[in-house]
Short mmCIF file of C-alpha atoms in Angstrom, two decimals:
data_model
loop_
_atom_site.label_atom_id
_atom_site.label_comp_id
_atom_site.label_asym_id
_atom_site.label_seq_id
_atom_site.Cartn_x
_atom_site.Cartn_y
_atom_site.Cartn_z
CA MET A 715 94.81 101.08 93.67
CA TYR A 716 95.21 101.14 89.91
CA PRO A 717 95.66 104.53 88.21
CA PHE A 718 92.94 105.58 85.78
CA GLN A 719 94.15 105.32 82.18
CA PRO A 720 91.69 107.07 79.86
CA ASP A 721 93.43 106.04 76.64
CA GLU A 722 93.31 102.35 77.58
CA ALA A 723 89.67 102.63 78.67
CA LEU A 724 88.75 104.33 75.39
CA ALA A 725 90.55 101.64 73.36
CA ARG A 726 88.69 98.92 75.23
CA ALA A 727 85.38 100.65 74.66
CA ARG A 728 86.08 100.93 70.94
CA SER A 729 87.12 97.28 70.66
CA GLY A 730 83.96 96.32 72.58
CA ILE A 731 81.82 98.19 70.10
CA VAL A 732 83.53 96.44 67.19
CA LEU A 733 83.14 93.03 68.84
CA ASP A 734 79.49 93.72 69.60
CA GLY A 735 78.86 94.59 65.97
CA ILE A 736 80.60 91.47 64.73
CA SER A 737 78.83 89.24 67.26
CA ALA A 738 75.34 90.67 66.82
CA GLY A 739 75.51 90.21 63.05
CA GLY A 740 78.05 87.46 62.53
CA LEU A 741 76.85 84.86 65.03
CA PRO A 742 73.27 84.76 63.69
CA LEU A 743 74.68 84.56 60.16
CA LEU A 744 76.84 81.63 61.23
CA ALA A 745 73.77 79.90 62.70
CA LEU A 746 71.90 80.55 59.46
CA LEU A 747 74.76 79.14 57.37
CA LEU A 748 74.88 75.98 59.48
CA PHE A 749 71.11 75.58 59.12
CA LEU A 750 71.32 75.89 55.34
CA LEU A 751 74.10 73.32 55.19
CA VAL A 752 72.40 70.65 57.33
CA THR A 753 69.10 71.13 55.49
CA HIS A 754 70.66 70.84 52.05
CA HIS A 755 68.33 67.90 51.34
CA GLY A 756 65.41 69.44 53.22
CA ILE A 757 64.49 69.97 56.83
CA GLY A 758 65.38 66.95 58.96
CA ILE A 759 62.44 64.69 59.83
CA TRP A 760 62.30 62.55 62.97
CA PRO A 761 59.32 60.39 64.03
CA ASP A 762 57.93 63.20 66.20
CA SER A 763 58.19 65.59 63.23
CA THR A 764 55.52 63.61 61.40
CA ARG A 765 53.26 63.86 64.46
CA TYR A 766 53.62 67.65 64.49
CA MET A 767 52.74 67.71 60.79
CA SER A 768 49.76 65.33 61.19
CA LEU A 769 51.46 62.90 58.80
CA SER A 770 51.53 60.11 61.38
CA SER A 771 48.91 57.84 62.87
CA GLN A 772 49.96 59.16 66.30
CA PRO A 773 48.63 62.61 67.32
CA TRP A 774 50.77 65.46 68.63
CA ASP A 775 50.65 66.59 72.25
CA ALA A 776 52.00 70.08 73.02
CA PRO A 777 50.11 72.30 70.55
CA LEU A 778 52.14 75.44 69.83
CA TYR A 779 54.60 74.11 67.24
CA PRO A 780 51.94 72.05 65.37
CA ALA A 781 49.69 75.13 65.38
CA LEU A 782 52.51 77.23 63.92
CA LEU A 783 53.07 74.63 61.21
CA GLN A 784 49.37 74.61 60.32
CA LEU A 785 49.31 78.41 60.29
CA VAL A 786 52.23 78.57 57.86
CA ALA A 787 50.59 75.90 55.68
CA MET A 788 47.22 77.70 55.50
CA PRO A 789 48.08 79.74 52.35
CA GLY A 790 48.77 76.44 50.55
CA ILE A 791 52.45 76.12 51.40
CA ASP A 792 53.60 72.52 51.73
CA ILE A 793 53.87 71.82 55.46
CA VAL A 794 57.41 70.44 55.16
CA SER A 795 58.48 73.57 53.30
CA GLY A 796 56.74 75.56 56.00
CA ALA A 797 58.77 73.75 58.67
CA TRP A 798 61.94 74.63 56.75
CA GLY A 799 60.86 78.27 56.65
CA ILE A 800 60.21 78.30 60.38
CA GLY A 801 63.65 76.82 60.98
CA LEU A 802 65.19 79.41 58.67
CA VAL A 803 63.86 82.13 60.99
CA LEU A 804 64.43 80.45 64.35
CA ALA A 805 68.08 79.44 63.81
CA PRO A 806 69.47 83.01 63.49
CA LEU A 807 66.83 84.44 65.83
CA ASN A 808 67.81 82.14 68.69
CA ALA A 809 71.48 82.93 68.11
CA PHE A 810 70.77 86.66 68.35
CA LEU A 811 68.55 86.30 71.43
CA ALA A 812 71.21 84.23 73.22
CA TRP A 813 73.83 86.87 72.42
CA TYR A 814 71.51 89.70 73.48
CA LEU A 815 70.71 88.09 76.84
CA ILE A 816 74.33 87.33 77.71
CA ARG A 817 75.48 90.77 76.54
CA THR A 818 72.76 92.56 78.49
CA ALA A 819 73.28 90.60 81.70
CA SER A 820 77.08 90.33 81.64
CA GLY A 821 77.99 93.74 80.28
CA SER A 822 80.90 92.06 78.51
CA PRO A 823 81.24 91.88 74.71
CA ALA A 824 83.82 89.06 75.02
CA ALA A 825 81.68 86.95 77.37
CA ALA A 826 78.67 87.38 75.10
CA ALA A 827 80.65 86.41 72.00
CA LEU A 828 82.28 83.34 73.58
CA GLY A 829 79.13 82.13 75.36
CA THR A 830 76.96 82.48 72.26
CA ALA A 831 79.54 80.76 70.06
CA ILE A 832 79.68 77.80 72.47
CA ILE A 833 75.89 77.52 72.19
CA ILE A 834 75.37 77.92 68.45
CA ILE A 835 78.20 75.72 67.14
CA ALA A 836 77.43 72.89 69.55
CA PRO A 837 76.55 69.79 67.49
CA GLN A 838 73.26 69.36 69.36
CA THR A 839 72.28 72.95 68.55
CA VAL A 840 73.02 72.51 64.85
CA THR A 841 71.21 69.16 64.73
CA LEU A 842 68.06 70.25 66.55
CA HIS A 843 67.72 73.52 64.62
CA GLY A 844 67.98 71.53 61.40
CA LEU A 845 64.99 69.36 62.35
CA ALA A 846 61.25 69.91 62.17
CA MET A 847 61.03 69.64 65.95
CA SER A 848 59.67 71.79 68.76
CA GLU A 849 63.00 72.40 70.55
CA PRO A 850 64.01 75.53 68.57
CA LEU A 851 60.62 77.16 69.23
CA PHE A 852 60.85 76.09 72.88
CA LEU A 853 64.23 77.82 73.08
CA THR A 854 62.70 80.96 71.56
CA THR A 855 59.96 81.03 74.20
CA ILE A 856 62.57 80.52 76.94
CA TYR A 857 64.66 83.39 75.62
CA GLY A 858 61.60 85.62 75.33
CA THR A 859 60.69 84.85 78.93
CA LEU A 860 64.22 85.62 80.09
CA ILE A 861 64.22 88.94 78.23
CA ALA A 862 61.08 89.92 80.14
CA LEU A 863 62.73 88.85 83.41
CA ALA A 864 65.85 90.87 82.53
CA ARG A 865 63.65 93.93 81.98
CA TYR A 866 62.13 93.37 85.42
CA LEU A 867 65.61 93.18 86.96
CA ARG A 868 66.50 96.43 85.22
CA ASP A 869 63.31 98.43 85.84
CA ALA A 870 61.75 96.70 88.91
CA ASP A 871 58.42 96.92 87.07
CA GLY A 872 56.09 94.03 87.97
CA ARG A 873 54.40 94.21 84.58
CA TRP A 874 57.48 92.56 83.09
CA LEU A 875 56.88 89.59 85.38
CA ILE A 876 53.39 89.28 83.91
CA MET A 877 55.00 89.17 80.46
CA ALA A 878 57.41 86.53 81.76
CA GLY A 879 54.40 84.53 82.99
CA ILE A 880 52.88 84.68 79.52
CA GLY A 881 56.19 83.46 78.10
CA ILE A 882 56.21 80.53 80.55
CA GLY A 883 52.67 79.64 79.47
CA LEU A 884 53.69 79.65 75.82
CA ALA A 885 56.81 77.62 76.60
CA SER A 886 54.61 75.07 78.37
CA LEU A 887 52.44 74.77 75.27
CA THR A 888 55.56 74.17 73.20
CA ARG A 889 57.05 71.50 75.44
CA PHE A 890 55.55 70.24 78.67
CA THR A 891 58.81 70.92 80.51
CA GLY A 892 58.05 74.66 80.34
CA PRO A 893 56.79 74.85 83.96
CA ALA A 894 60.34 74.07 85.14
CA LEU A 895 61.35 77.54 83.95
CA GLY A 896 58.51 79.06 85.97
CA ALA A 897 59.65 77.14 89.03
CA ALA A 898 63.21 78.45 88.65
CA ILE A 899 62.05 82.06 88.35
CA ALA A 900 59.66 81.63 91.28
CA LEU A 901 62.49 80.28 93.47
CA PHE A 902 64.65 83.24 92.52
CA LEU A 903 61.88 85.71 93.36
CA LEU A 904 61.31 83.91 96.66
CA ILE A 905 64.94 84.20 97.82
CA ASP A 906 65.43 87.78 96.61
CA PRO A 907 66.14 89.67 99.87
CA ARG A 908 65.74 93.06 98.19
CA GLN A 909 61.95 92.62 98.33
CA PRO A 910 59.83 92.29 101.48
CA LEU A 911 58.18 88.89 101.90
CA PRO A 912 54.69 90.04 100.76
CA GLY A 913 56.27 91.60 97.69
CA ARG A 914 58.02 88.34 96.85
CA PHE A 915 54.76 86.39 96.95
CA ALA A 916 53.07 89.09 94.86
CA ASN A 917 55.83 88.76 92.24
CA ILE A 918 55.44 85.00 92.17
CA LEU A 919 51.71 85.41 91.56
CA ARG A 920 52.49 87.73 88.66
CA ILE A 921 54.22 84.89 86.82
CA LEU A 922 52.06 82.07 88.15
CA LEU A 923 48.61 83.33 87.25
CA PRO A 924 49.10 84.09 83.53
CA SER A 925 51.16 80.95 82.91
CA ALA A 926 48.63 78.74 84.72
CA PHE A 927 45.74 80.39 82.89
CA ILE A 928 47.33 79.71 79.50
CA PHE A 929 48.38 76.12 80.20
CA PHE A 930 45.39 74.86 82.15
CA GLY A 931 43.02 76.76 79.88
CA TRP A 932 44.40 74.78 76.96
CA VAL A 933 44.20 71.51 78.94
CA ALA A 934 40.52 72.14 79.72
CA LEU A 935 39.77 73.11 76.12
CA GLY A 936 41.61 70.07 74.74
CA GLU A 937 39.75 67.68 77.02
CA ALA A 938 36.41 69.28 76.15
CA VAL A 939 36.94 69.34 72.39
CA ASN A 940 39.16 66.33 71.67
CA GLY A 941 38.95 64.27 74.83
CA ARG A 942 42.74 64.50 75.29
CA SER A 943 45.35 67.06 76.26
CA THR A 944 48.78 66.00 77.49
CA GLY A 945 48.37 62.48 76.05
CA ARG A 946 49.71 60.83 79.20
CA PRO A 947 47.90 59.15 82.09
CA LEU A 948 48.83 60.48 85.53
CA GLU A 949 50.20 57.21 86.86
CA TRP A 950 53.62 56.08 88.06
CA LEU A 951 54.56 54.13 84.95
CA GLY A 952 58.23 55.05 84.63
CA ASN A 953 60.71 52.23 84.12
CA MET A 954 64.13 53.90 84.01
CA THR A 955 66.82 51.77 85.61
CA VAL A 956 70.12 52.74 87.21
CA ALA A 957 71.82 51.88 83.92
CA ASP A 958 69.43 54.23 82.07
CA TRP A 959 70.25 57.09 84.46
CA TRP A 960 73.95 56.41 83.97
CA LEU A 961 73.46 56.67 80.20
CA SER A 962 71.57 59.94 80.76
CA PHE A 963 74.54 61.30 82.70
CA HIS A 964 76.87 60.30 79.87
CA ALA A 965 74.56 62.04 77.40
CA MET A 966 75.04 65.25 79.40
CA THR A 967 78.83 64.83 79.41
CA ALA A 968 78.68 64.97 75.59
CA TRP A 969 77.90 68.68 76.05
CA LEU A 970 81.62 69.16 76.62
CA LEU A 971 83.53 66.39 74.87
CA PRO A 972 82.85 63.77 72.17
CA ASP A 973 82.07 60.12 72.82
CA ASP A 974 85.59 59.22 71.66
CA VAL A 975 86.93 60.57 74.96
CA PRO A 976 86.76 57.86 77.66
CA GLY A 977 83.68 58.09 79.87
CA PRO A 978 85.53 58.69 83.17
CA ALA A 979 87.45 61.61 81.65
CA ARG A 980 84.28 63.16 80.23
CA GLY A 981 82.52 62.69 83.55
CA ALA A 982 85.38 64.32 85.46
CA VAL A 983 85.48 67.36 83.17
CA PHE A 984 81.68 67.67 83.34
CA LEU A 985 81.69 67.58 87.15
CA LEU A 986 84.54 70.08 87.26
CA ALA A 987 82.64 72.45 84.96
CA LEU A 988 79.42 71.96 86.93
CA GLY A 989 81.10 72.51 90.30
CA ALA A 990 83.07 75.55 89.15
CA GLY A 991 80.04 77.05 87.41
CA LEU A 992 77.72 76.62 90.38
CA THR A 993 80.34 77.99 92.77
CA ALA A 994 80.84 81.03 90.56
CA VAL A 995 77.08 81.66 90.32
CA ALA A 996 76.72 81.25 94.10
CA LEU A 997 79.54 83.76 94.77
CA HIS A 998 78.15 86.26 92.31
CA GLY A 999 74.55 85.80 93.44
CA ARG A 1000 75.38 86.27 97.11
CA ARG A 1001 77.37 89.40 96.37
CA ALA A 1002 74.77 90.88 94.00
CA LEU A 1003 71.76 90.06 96.18
CA GLY A 1004 73.56 91.60 99.14
CA ARG A 1005 73.68 94.99 97.47
CA THR A 1006 71.02 97.50 98.42
CA GLY A 1007 69.17 99.39 95.72
CA GLY A 1008 69.96 99.71 92.06
CA ALA A 1009 69.19 97.48 89.11
CA ASP A 1010 71.42 94.48 88.45
CA VAL A 1011 70.57 92.52 85.33
CA SER A 1012 73.51 90.20 85.99
CA LEU A 1013 71.30 88.51 88.59
CA LEU A 1014 69.74 86.73 85.61
CA ALA A 1015 72.49 84.14 86.13
CA VAL A 1016 70.79 82.98 89.35
CA PRO A 1017 67.45 81.83 87.87
CA LEU A 1018 69.36 80.38 84.93
CA ALA A 1019 71.36 78.23 87.36
CA LEU A 1020 68.22 77.30 89.30
CA PHE A 1021 66.64 76.20 86.01
CA PHE A 1022 69.27 73.48 85.76
CA PHE A 1023 67.90 71.86 88.91
CA THR A 1024 64.19 72.51 88.39
CA TYR A 1025 64.42 71.13 84.87
CA LEU A 1026 66.20 67.98 86.04
CA ALA A 1027 63.62 67.58 88.81
CA PHE A 1028 60.84 67.91 86.24
CA MET A 1029 62.51 65.29 84.03
CA VAL A 1030 62.76 62.90 86.99
CA LEU A 1031 59.03 63.42 87.52
CA ALA A 1032 58.28 62.95 83.81
CA THR A 1033 60.33 59.77 83.55
CA SER A 1034 58.54 58.46 86.65
CA ILE A 1035 55.13 59.04 85.06
CA GLU A 1036 55.76 57.94 81.47
CA ALA A 1037 57.11 54.52 80.55
CA ASN A 1038 60.10 54.21 78.19
CA LEU A 1039 60.96 57.90 78.52
CA HIS A 1040 64.70 58.50 78.92
CA MET A 1041 66.51 61.78 79.46
CA ASN A 1042 68.66 61.78 76.35
CA GLY A 1043 70.67 64.62 74.88
CA ARG A 1044 67.64 66.04 73.11
CA TYR A 1045 65.58 66.36 76.28
CA ALA A 1046 68.50 67.84 78.24
CA TYR A 1047 69.37 70.35 75.51
CA PRO A 1048 67.53 73.43 76.91
CA ILE A 1049 69.58 73.41 80.12
CA TYR A 1050 72.76 73.12 78.09
CA CYS A 1051 71.99 76.51 76.56
CA THR A 1052 70.88 78.17 79.79
CA SER A 1053 73.83 76.74 81.75
CA VAL A 1054 76.30 78.18 79.24
CA MET A 1055 74.50 81.53 79.50
CA ALA A 1056 74.61 81.50 83.31
CA THR A 1057 78.32 80.70 83.26
CA ALA A 1058 79.17 83.36 80.68
CA ILE A 1059 77.28 86.02 82.64
CA THR A 1060 78.93 85.02 85.91
CA VAL A 1061 82.49 84.83 84.57
CA ALA A 1062 82.20 88.43 83.42
CA GLN A 1063 80.99 89.51 86.87
CA LEU A 1064 83.50 87.69 89.10
CA ASP A 1065 85.59 89.85 91.42
CA ARG A 1066 89.03 89.81 89.86
CA ALA A 1067 90.62 90.93 93.14
CA SER A 1068 89.72 87.57 94.71
CA THR A 1069 92.17 84.68 94.25
CA ALA A 1070 89.33 82.12 94.35
CA ALA A 1071 87.36 84.09 91.77
CA ARG A 1072 90.37 84.34 89.48
CA LEU A 1073 90.88 80.57 89.73
CA LEU A 1074 87.22 79.91 88.90
CA ARG A 1075 87.44 82.32 85.99
CA PHE A 1076 90.57 80.56 84.67
CA ILE A 1077 88.93 77.11 84.95
CA LEU A 1078 85.67 78.13 83.30
CA ILE A 1079 87.27 80.08 80.45
CA GLY A 1080 89.64 77.16 79.82
CA ILE A 1081 86.77 74.65 79.70
CA GLY A 1082 84.84 77.05 77.46
CA CYS A 1083 87.69 77.28 74.96
CA MET A 1084 88.06 73.48 75.02
CA MET A 1085 84.33 73.13 74.33
CA LEU A 1086 84.60 75.60 71.46
CA VAL A 1087 87.31 73.54 69.77
CA SER A 1088 85.51 70.24 70.43
CA HIS A 1089 82.23 71.62 69.10
CA ALA A 1090 83.87 73.04 66.00
CA VAL A 1091 85.42 69.68 65.08
CA ARG A 1092 82.29 67.62 65.80
CA THR A 1093 79.95 70.06 64.10
CA THR A 1094 82.16 70.18 60.99
CA VAL A 1095 82.06 66.38 60.69
CA ARG A 1096 78.33 66.11 61.38
CA THR A 1097 77.41 69.01 59.10
CA ASN A 1098 79.41 67.50 56.25
CA ASN A 1099 77.58 64.20 56.72
CA ASP A 1100 74.15 65.87 56.87
CA TYR A 1101 74.92 68.00 53.83
CA HIS A 1102 75.68 64.95 51.70
CA LYS A 1103 73.20 62.42 53.13
CA GLY A 1104 70.28 64.34 54.65
CA VAL A 1105 68.77 63.95 58.11
CA GLY A 1106 66.23 61.47 59.46
CA TYR A 1107 63.43 60.48 57.12
CA ALA A 1108 64.62 63.21 54.71
CA ALA A 1109 67.90 61.30 54.24
CA LEU A 1110 68.68 60.09 50.76
CA ASP A 1111 68.55 56.46 51.93
CA TRP A 1112 64.86 56.91 52.71
CA VAL A 1113 64.05 59.12 49.73
CA ARG A 1114 65.61 56.50 47.39
CA SER A 1115 64.25 53.50 49.30
CA PRO A 1116 63.17 50.64 46.97
CA THR A 1117 60.49 49.58 49.45
CA ILE A 1118 59.03 53.08 49.63
CA ALA A 1119 59.05 53.21 45.82
CA ALA A 1120 57.17 49.89 45.73
CA VAL A 1121 54.61 51.16 48.26
CA ALA A 1122 54.07 54.22 46.06
CA ARG A 1123 52.96 51.90 43.26
CA LEU A 1124 50.26 50.25 45.38
CA PRO A 1125 46.66 51.33 44.67
CA ARG A 1126 45.85 54.68 46.24
CA ASP A 1127 42.84 53.20 48.04
CA ALA A 1128 44.84 50.30 49.51
CA VAL A 1129 44.93 49.88 53.29
CA ILE A 1130 48.53 49.79 54.48
CA TYR A 1131 49.83 48.49 57.80
CA SER A 1132 53.47 49.15 58.58
CA ASN A 1133 56.10 49.32 61.27
CA GLY A 1134 56.92 52.73 59.77
CA PRO A 1135 53.59 54.43 58.98
CA ASP A 1136 55.20 57.79 59.75
CA VAL A 1137 57.85 57.24 57.04
CA ILE A 1138 55.15 56.38 54.52
CA GLY A 1139 53.05 59.34 55.62
CA TYR A 1140 55.95 61.74 55.19
CA LEU A 1141 57.48 60.45 51.95
CA LEU A 1142 54.31 59.45 50.10
CA ARG A 1143 51.69 61.65 51.81
CA ARG A 1144 49.35 58.71 52.12
CA PRO A 1145 47.87 57.26 55.31
CA ALA A 1146 49.19 54.08 56.88
CA ARG A 1147 48.31 52.26 60.06
CA ASP A 1148 50.49 50.85 62.83
CA ILE A 1149 50.97 47.12 62.81
CA PRO A 1150 49.65 45.46 66.01
CA MET A 1151 51.57 46.39 69.16
CA HIS A 1152 52.11 44.16 72.18
CA ILE A 1153 52.27 47.17 74.49
CA SER A 1154 51.58 50.87 74.30
CA LEU A 1155 54.92 52.67 74.40
CA ARG A 1156 53.96 55.40 76.86
CA ILE A 1157 52.30 53.20 79.45
CA GLY A 1158 54.57 50.16 79.09
CA ARG A 1159 51.68 47.71 79.05
CA GLU A 1160 48.91 46.52 76.77
CA ASP A 1161 46.38 49.15 75.74
CA ALA A 1162 43.19 48.17 77.59
CA GLN A 1163 41.00 50.02 75.08
CA PHE A 1164 42.60 48.35 72.04
CA PRO A 1165 44.42 45.20 73.21
CA TYR A 1166 46.75 43.17 71.04
CA ALA A 1167 44.12 40.52 70.22
CA ARG A 1168 41.70 43.16 68.94
CA GLN A 1169 44.46 44.79 66.89
CA LEU A 1170 45.18 41.44 65.27
CA ALA A 1171 41.48 40.85 64.59
CA SER A 1172 41.09 44.31 63.06
CA ALA A 1173 44.12 43.85 60.81
CA SER A 1174 42.96 40.36 59.84
CA ALA A 1175 39.53 41.67 58.85
CA ALA A 1176 41.05 44.43 56.72
CA LEU A 1177 43.39 41.99 54.98
CA ALA A 1178 40.54 39.56 54.35
CA ARG A 1179 38.62 42.23 52.45
CA GLY A 1180 41.50 42.48 49.99
CA ASN A 1181 43.43 45.51 48.77
CA ALA A 1182 45.35 45.61 52.05
CA TYR A 1183 49.08 45.18 52.62
CA VAL A 1184 51.59 44.90 55.44
CA VAL A 1185 54.86 46.74 54.87
CA PHE A 1186 58.02 46.12 56.88
CA LEU A 1187 60.88 48.60 56.64
CA ASN A 1188 64.28 47.30 57.74
CA GLY A 1189 65.41 50.76 58.79
CA ILE A 1190 62.74 50.88 61.49
CA ASP A 1191 64.40 48.66 64.07
CA PHE A 1192 63.72 50.66 67.24
CA ARG A 1193 60.01 49.90 67.79
CA PHE A 1194 60.45 46.98 70.15
CA TYR A 1195 56.82 47.20 71.25
CA MET A 1196 55.47 46.17 67.82
CA ALA A 1197 54.91 42.61 66.62
CA SER A 1198 57.81 41.15 64.65
CA GLU A 1199 57.69 40.37 60.94
CA ARG A 1200 57.80 36.61 61.53
CA GLU A 1201 55.08 36.75 64.17
CA LEU A 1202 52.66 38.75 62.02
CA ALA A 1203 53.29 36.56 58.99
CA ASP A 1204 52.24 33.59 61.10
CA ARG A 1205 49.36 35.21 62.97
CA LEU A 1206 47.80 36.84 59.90
CA ASN A 1207 48.73 34.15 57.35
CA LEU A 1208 50.68 36.54 55.19
CA VAL A 1209 52.53 35.80 52.00
CA ARG A 1210 55.32 37.93 50.67
CA ALA A 1211 54.23 40.04 47.72
CA ALA A 1212 57.61 41.71 47.28
CA LYS A 1213 61.04 41.29 48.83
CA LEU A 1214 63.28 44.33 48.48
CA GLU A 1215 66.75 45.17 49.73
CA ASP A 1216 65.46 47.39 52.55
CA GLY A 1217 62.08 45.84 53.34
CA ALA A 1218 59.22 43.61 52.34
CA ILE A 1219 55.53 43.88 51.40
CA TYR A 1220 53.01 41.22 52.44
CA ARG A 1221 49.38 40.43 51.66
CA ARG A 1222 46.92 37.81 52.94
CA ALA A 1223 47.26 34.32 51.51
CA TRP A 1224 44.09 33.59 49.57
CA GLY A 1225 41.68 31.15 51.18
CA LYS A 1226 43.36 31.26 54.61
CA GLU A 1227 42.23 32.82 57.88
CA GLY A 1228 44.60 34.48 60.28
CA ASN A 1229 45.55 32.84 63.57
CA ASN A 1230 44.66 35.59 66.04
CA GLU A 1231 44.85 33.54 69.20
#
């Protein structure tokens, strides 16, 4: 038995207070600084960003982030500037919320500081928070839901579960993977032995009913008003192969180490971290759930760990329903954050008298420090690149594009077809149409309502009326489902009106009809 040493305890308490103050203020400021650096040339724009901003020919799906953008733009603020302003708020806010959750659940200033730092300086965190994308808002709704759940664990007040249910509903309207969080919390409530079985089911209903009301209410309203909601048919259209799943696994290993590290080594470290983390959570959860009475906010680590599995299960379902959907680093990002949080909370709670627990603690802290160094190096390199070149369609290469400049000189009433209508919509704020597509990306087959032949006929008719152009951008080389430049030139009898270093502009050859067969 260790003797009580009041001077040492007081010194630790004082150092904890200092570390808390530095972490609560400094980590959000660091996140804000990184955001300002990567958005030096403006908020990053990816293809989905233009959908959220209604600058693309393709509509958005999950409504919360687009609605927030439109709300910010209502006073007359440019929507891209509005997206930057939203990011300016969410970057430090998410950093603070992550720190607050880990600090509240772990009770450890050091665990909260290390865990939050591993999250906010990760290259994927910096990249996604510097984009006009829904992931940062999704993370905010997840954190808000978890704060409500932590309050329930502290107070045992079912009204906090209702608030968590509302958070799950809002998360589901931000990204359609939100229900996976509800499933994780429901599983935790179901296995909680501190509640009688009827009480467990009552708690599950407290999160299920409000979240279902919000999500399915929006689905019904969307179908009634716009004739669409989730934008995906409920069919088994997925086409991921074993090779695609292997690439998805490698994308997850990049959470820990860069691509420069050989794949087997990254995979081994990832599996070691996963195994050690899950074992630690299982040990802590069994010990904490076995206690009788008393609040224990550290149990938050259990639903966080369950979220890893429910989210992956939801992604398997999603990739089975939607064609050409792969679980890349962006889609897996939310469980990176929550897994780090679960691990940080658990490490602080492990029984230091146990040899096995001390070994797990040593392994996890060592991997955490390695991740911190790896993230710092990668984020420094990536941030420097983004600062000088810009991100996505906001990159200087696009802003200074000769082809885009040539398109800007076309008549304002001209009809434009392009393989990059979203780029044109963002940079020039003028509408453009998709060139004909052999298949619809999400269903992996020809669109029965607007088949390829009809697309060709429609484009041919528009070109025949004059004042219509087809624009090919060399930088858009990932839309395999669209007709090629050579094919369209032949099918629509196009002649080149301008050849530029990064693209070309075509028009119909006078006196010729397109070959639409």
